[in-house]
GROMACS .gro file of C-alpha atoms in nm:
model
  201
    1GLN     CA    1  12.666  15.794  15.642
    2VAL     CA    2  12.410  15.496  15.649
    3ASP     CA    3  12.608  15.173  15.690
    4ASN     CA    4  12.905  15.346  15.528
    5GLN     CA    5  12.713  15.481  15.226
    6GLU     CA    6  12.805  15.841  15.149
    7LYS     CA    7  12.606  16.129  15.003
    8ILE     CA    8  12.295  16.072  15.184
    9LEU     CA    9  12.123  16.415  15.207
   10ASN     CA   10  11.839  16.285  15.427
   11PRO     CA   11  11.852  15.961  15.598
   12GLU     CA   12  11.497  15.984  15.723
   13GLY     CA   13  11.294  15.673  15.621
   14ILE     CA   14  11.627  15.470  15.524
   15TYR     CA   15  11.687  15.144  15.733
   16GLY     CA   16  12.032  15.070  15.823
   17HIS     CA   17  12.237  14.939  16.149
   18LYS     CA   18  12.491  15.239  16.164
   19LEU     CA   19  12.439  15.592  16.128
   20GLU     CA   20  12.755  15.842  16.085
   21THR     CA   21  12.782  16.201  16.050
   22ASP     CA   22  13.035  16.486  16.033
   23LEU     CA   23  12.955  16.801  16.234
   24LEU     CA   24  13.077  17.157  16.232
   25LEU     CA   25  13.057  17.290  16.584
   26VAL     CA   26  13.075  17.662  16.645
   27PHE     CA   27  13.112  17.801  16.975
   28VAL     CA   28  13.014  18.179  17.062
   29LEU     CA   29  12.987  18.342  17.399
   30SER     CA   30  12.637  18.376  17.478
   31ALA     CA   31  12.689  18.723  17.628
   32ASP     CA   32  12.828  18.849  17.305
   33LEU     CA   33  12.552  18.685  17.098
   34GLU     CA   34  12.276  18.824  17.294
   35ASN     CA   35  12.435  19.181  17.291
   36MET     CA   36  12.451  19.167  16.915
   37ILE     CA   37  12.073  19.047  16.872
   38THR     CA   38  11.968  19.313  17.148
   39ALA     CA   39  12.139  19.578  16.930
   40MET     CA   40  11.987  19.473  16.607
   41SER     CA   41  11.641  19.473  16.787
   42ARG     CA   42  11.702  19.823  16.918
   43ALA     CA   43  11.810  19.926  16.557
   44GLY     CA   44  11.470  19.822  16.444
   45PHE     CA   45  11.556  19.502  16.288
   46ASP     CA   46  11.439  19.125  16.399
   47VAL     CA   47  11.693  18.877  16.385
   48ALA     CA   48  11.556  18.560  16.223
   49ASN     CA   49  11.853  18.335  16.234
   50VAL     CA   50  12.211  18.330  16.343
   51MET     CA   51  12.487  18.172  16.155
   52LEU     CA   52  12.849  18.168  16.101
   53SER     CA   53  12.961  18.484  15.885
   54GLY     CA   54  13.146  18.259  15.634
   55LEU     CA   55  12.842  18.040  15.563
   56ALA     CA   56  12.621  18.344  15.537
   57SER     CA   57  12.893  18.483  15.274
   58VAL     CA   58  12.860  18.128  15.074
   59SER     CA   59  12.470  18.166  15.086
   60ALA     CA   60  12.480  18.498  14.922
   61ALA     CA   61  12.761  18.476  14.655
   62LEU     CA   62  12.839  18.084  14.591
   63ALA     CA   63  12.633  17.912  14.348
   64GLN     CA   64  12.547  17.546  14.390
   65GLU     CA   65  12.758  17.412  14.081
   66PRO     CA   66  13.106  17.521  14.248
   67LYS     CA   67  13.007  17.371  14.588
   68ASP     CA   68  12.925  17.026  14.375
   69ILE     CA   69  13.247  16.992  14.171
   70GLY     CA   70  13.458  17.146  14.460
   71CYS     CA   71  13.597  17.447  14.559
   72SER     CA   72  13.771  17.657  14.839
   73PHE     CA   73  13.572  17.972  14.917
   74LEU     CA   74  13.744  18.259  15.076
   75ASP     CA   75  13.537  18.496  15.276
   76ILE     CA   76  13.789  18.790  15.333
   77GLY     CA   77  13.755  19.028  15.634
   78TYR     CA   78  13.945  19.323  15.777
   79ASP     CA   79  14.092  19.109  16.029
   80SER     CA   80  14.043  18.747  15.944
   81VAL     CA   81  13.981  18.501  15.622
   82GLN     CA   82  13.765  18.226  15.671
   83MET     CA   83  13.828  17.938  15.424
   84LEU     CA   84  13.525  17.717  15.354
   85THR     CA   85  13.594  17.401  15.135
   86PHE     CA   86  13.303  17.211  14.957
   87LYS     CA   87  13.258  16.890  14.739
   88ASP     CA   88  12.968  16.712  14.653
   89GLY     CA   89  12.735  17.004  14.789
   90PHE     CA   90  12.887  16.926  15.160
   91LEU     CA   91  13.114  17.134  15.358
   92ARG     CA   92  13.428  16.956  15.376
   93GLY     CA   93  13.648  17.192  15.583
   94LEU     CA   94  13.667  17.528  15.776
   95ASP     CA   95  13.971  17.684  15.843
   96VAL     CA   96  14.027  18.042  15.985
   97PHE     CA   97  14.321  18.244  15.938
   98ASP     CA   98  14.446  18.576  16.140
   99PHE     CA   99  14.495  18.799  15.877
  100GLY     CA  100  14.299  19.013  15.643
  101LEU     CA  101  14.283  19.358  15.464
  102SER     CA  102  14.429  19.524  15.781
  103SER     CA  103  14.748  19.300  15.726
  104LEU     CA  104  14.807  19.521  15.411
  105VAL     CA  105  14.645  19.846  15.538
  106LEU     CA  106  14.805  19.903  15.895
  107PRO     CA  107  15.177  19.832  15.772
  108LEU     CA  108  15.149  20.035  15.468
  109ALA     CA  109  14.995  20.323  15.674
  110GLU     CA  110  15.290  20.289  15.929
  111GLU     CA  111  15.545  20.276  15.641
  112LEU     CA  112  15.446  20.578  15.467
  113LYS     CA  113  15.328  20.785  15.780
  114ILE     CA  114  14.955  20.815  15.640
  115PRO     CA  115  14.612  20.772  15.765
  116SER     CA  116  14.505  20.419  15.724
  117SER     CA  117  14.180  20.528  15.501
  118ILE     CA  118  14.432  20.684  15.270
  119ALA     CA  119  14.672  20.382  15.279
  120GLU     CA  120  14.361  20.170  15.189
  121ASP     CA  121  14.277  20.404  14.903
  122ILE     CA  122  14.616  20.377  14.749
  123ILE     CA  123  14.589  19.985  14.788
  124PHE     CA  124  14.286  19.956  14.581
  125THR     CA  125  14.375  20.232  14.343
  126HIS     CA  126  14.731  20.175  14.254
  127GLY     CA  127  14.808  19.840  14.411
  128SER     CA  128  14.867  19.492  14.265
  129MET     CA  129  14.952  19.175  14.384
  130LEU     CA  130  15.185  19.107  14.090
  131ASN     CA  131  15.552  19.237  14.090
  132ILE     CA  132  15.560  19.518  13.799
  133ASP     CA  133  15.935  19.586  13.780
  134ASN     CA  134  15.919  19.508  13.420
  135GLN     CA  135  15.666  19.802  13.360
  136PRO     CA  136  15.737  20.165  13.312
  137LYS     CA  137  15.771  20.387  13.614
  138GLN     CA  138  15.459  20.537  13.756
  139ASP     CA  139  15.452  20.805  14.033
  140VAL     CA  140  15.159  20.793  14.258
  141LEU     CA  141  15.097  21.122  14.453
  142ILE     CA  142  15.040  21.075  14.828
  143LYS     CA  143  14.878  21.359  15.013
  144LYS     CA  144  15.098  21.443  15.301
  145ASP     CA  145  15.075  21.747  15.549
  146GLN     CA  146  14.996  22.065  15.304
  147GLY     CA  147  15.109  21.914  14.990
  148TYR     CA  148  15.162  21.587  14.772
  149LYS     CA  149  15.474  21.344  14.761
  150PRO     CA  150  15.532  21.134  14.468
  151LEU     CA  151  15.595  20.770  14.531
  152ASP     CA  152  15.704  20.507  14.284
  153ARG     CA  153  15.431  20.245  14.214
  154LYS     CA  154  15.667  19.962  14.201
  155ILE     CA  155  15.747  20.027  14.579
  156ILE     CA  156  15.365  19.994  14.660
  157CYS     CA  157  15.317  19.661  14.465
  158SER     CA  158  15.651  19.507  14.604
  159PHE     CA  159  15.525  19.582  14.941
  160ILE     CA  160  15.159  19.432  14.898
  161GLU     CA  161  15.318  19.106  14.711
  162GLU     CA  162  15.574  19.092  15.005
  163LYS     CA  163  15.290  19.091  15.256
  164ILE     CA  164  15.059  18.853  15.086
  165ASN     CA  165  15.312  18.587  14.996
  166ASP     CA  166  15.410  18.581  15.365
  167LYS     CA  167  15.060  18.575  15.504
  168PHE     CA  168  14.897  18.310  15.224
  169VAL     CA  169  15.172  18.063  15.274
  170SER     CA  170  14.949  17.900  15.527
  171LEU     CA  171  14.628  17.912  15.329
  172LYS     CA  172  14.779  17.784  15.020
  173GLU     CA  173  14.928  17.472  15.203
  174ARG     CA  174  14.576  17.404  15.346
  175PHE     CA  175  14.432  17.456  14.995
  176ILE     CA  176  14.671  17.208  14.848
  177ARG     CA  177  14.592  16.953  15.101
  178TYR     CA  178  14.212  16.970  15.031
  179HIS     CA  179  14.254  16.977  14.668
  180LYS     CA  180  14.466  16.641  14.689
  181GLN     CA  181  14.173  16.509  14.899
  182PHE     CA  182  13.876  16.604  14.711
  183GLY     CA  183  13.985  16.725  14.379
  184LEU     CA  184  13.855  17.113  14.388
  185GLN     CA  185  13.751  17.154  14.005
  186ALA     CA  186  13.636  17.515  14.088
  187GLY     CA  187  13.972  17.613  14.255
  188ILE     CA  188  13.954  17.897  14.498
  189ILE     CA  189  13.659  18.150  14.480
  190ALA     CA  190  13.694  18.461  14.697
  191CYS     CA  191  13.465  18.744  14.813
  192GLY     CA  192  13.561  19.043  15.015
  193LYS     CA  193  13.713  19.387  14.945
  194MET     CA  194  14.061  19.238  14.932
  195ALA     CA  195  13.957  19.024  14.625
  196LEU     CA  196  13.930  19.356  14.429
  197ILE     CA  197  14.312  19.421  14.448
  198GLU     CA  198  14.456  19.381  14.105
  199VAL     CA  199  14.578  19.022  14.000
  200PHE     CA  200  14.434  18.898  14.336
  201LEU     CA  201  14.398  18.529  14.226
   0.00000   0.00000   0.00000
């Protein structure tokens, strides 16, 4: 802001008495960053820039229009979800939630006593985030030991729905607050493997 005027992309050359700005400060251990850059260099790559992973995903997957009219962008990783909220082309909020794809994969693997790789395959091939109790019964064959064991698909979908509803409560509450404040016409846009699960949004 320059003298309380908003939406000034570049204040250079503008006369005013008061300059204000909102800053996003991201802290990282210098040793971790240096180790990452060193590893990339040893692999034969030059590091041109370093940025927050969520912002990198935005630059690769989000067009300008949703950022202008308002949206919350979900960058869903294996262990966390970053929610970046935009309006009028500006980043208005950044929230990080400590759950991700692993919050589905690991509990399902433990429940069915199967490797996490198989649990992940089951989630994406037969899972849904919507209760399917009103649909005909479908058996999913799960490889165990030397044979296969049938499992009702409804059990898998019910398990996913329960975990998602539990984990996404805080995310939903945060989005509602942003929506009331800014009016996010583009709603929620998600990227990441979890977004491929049937009826994610």
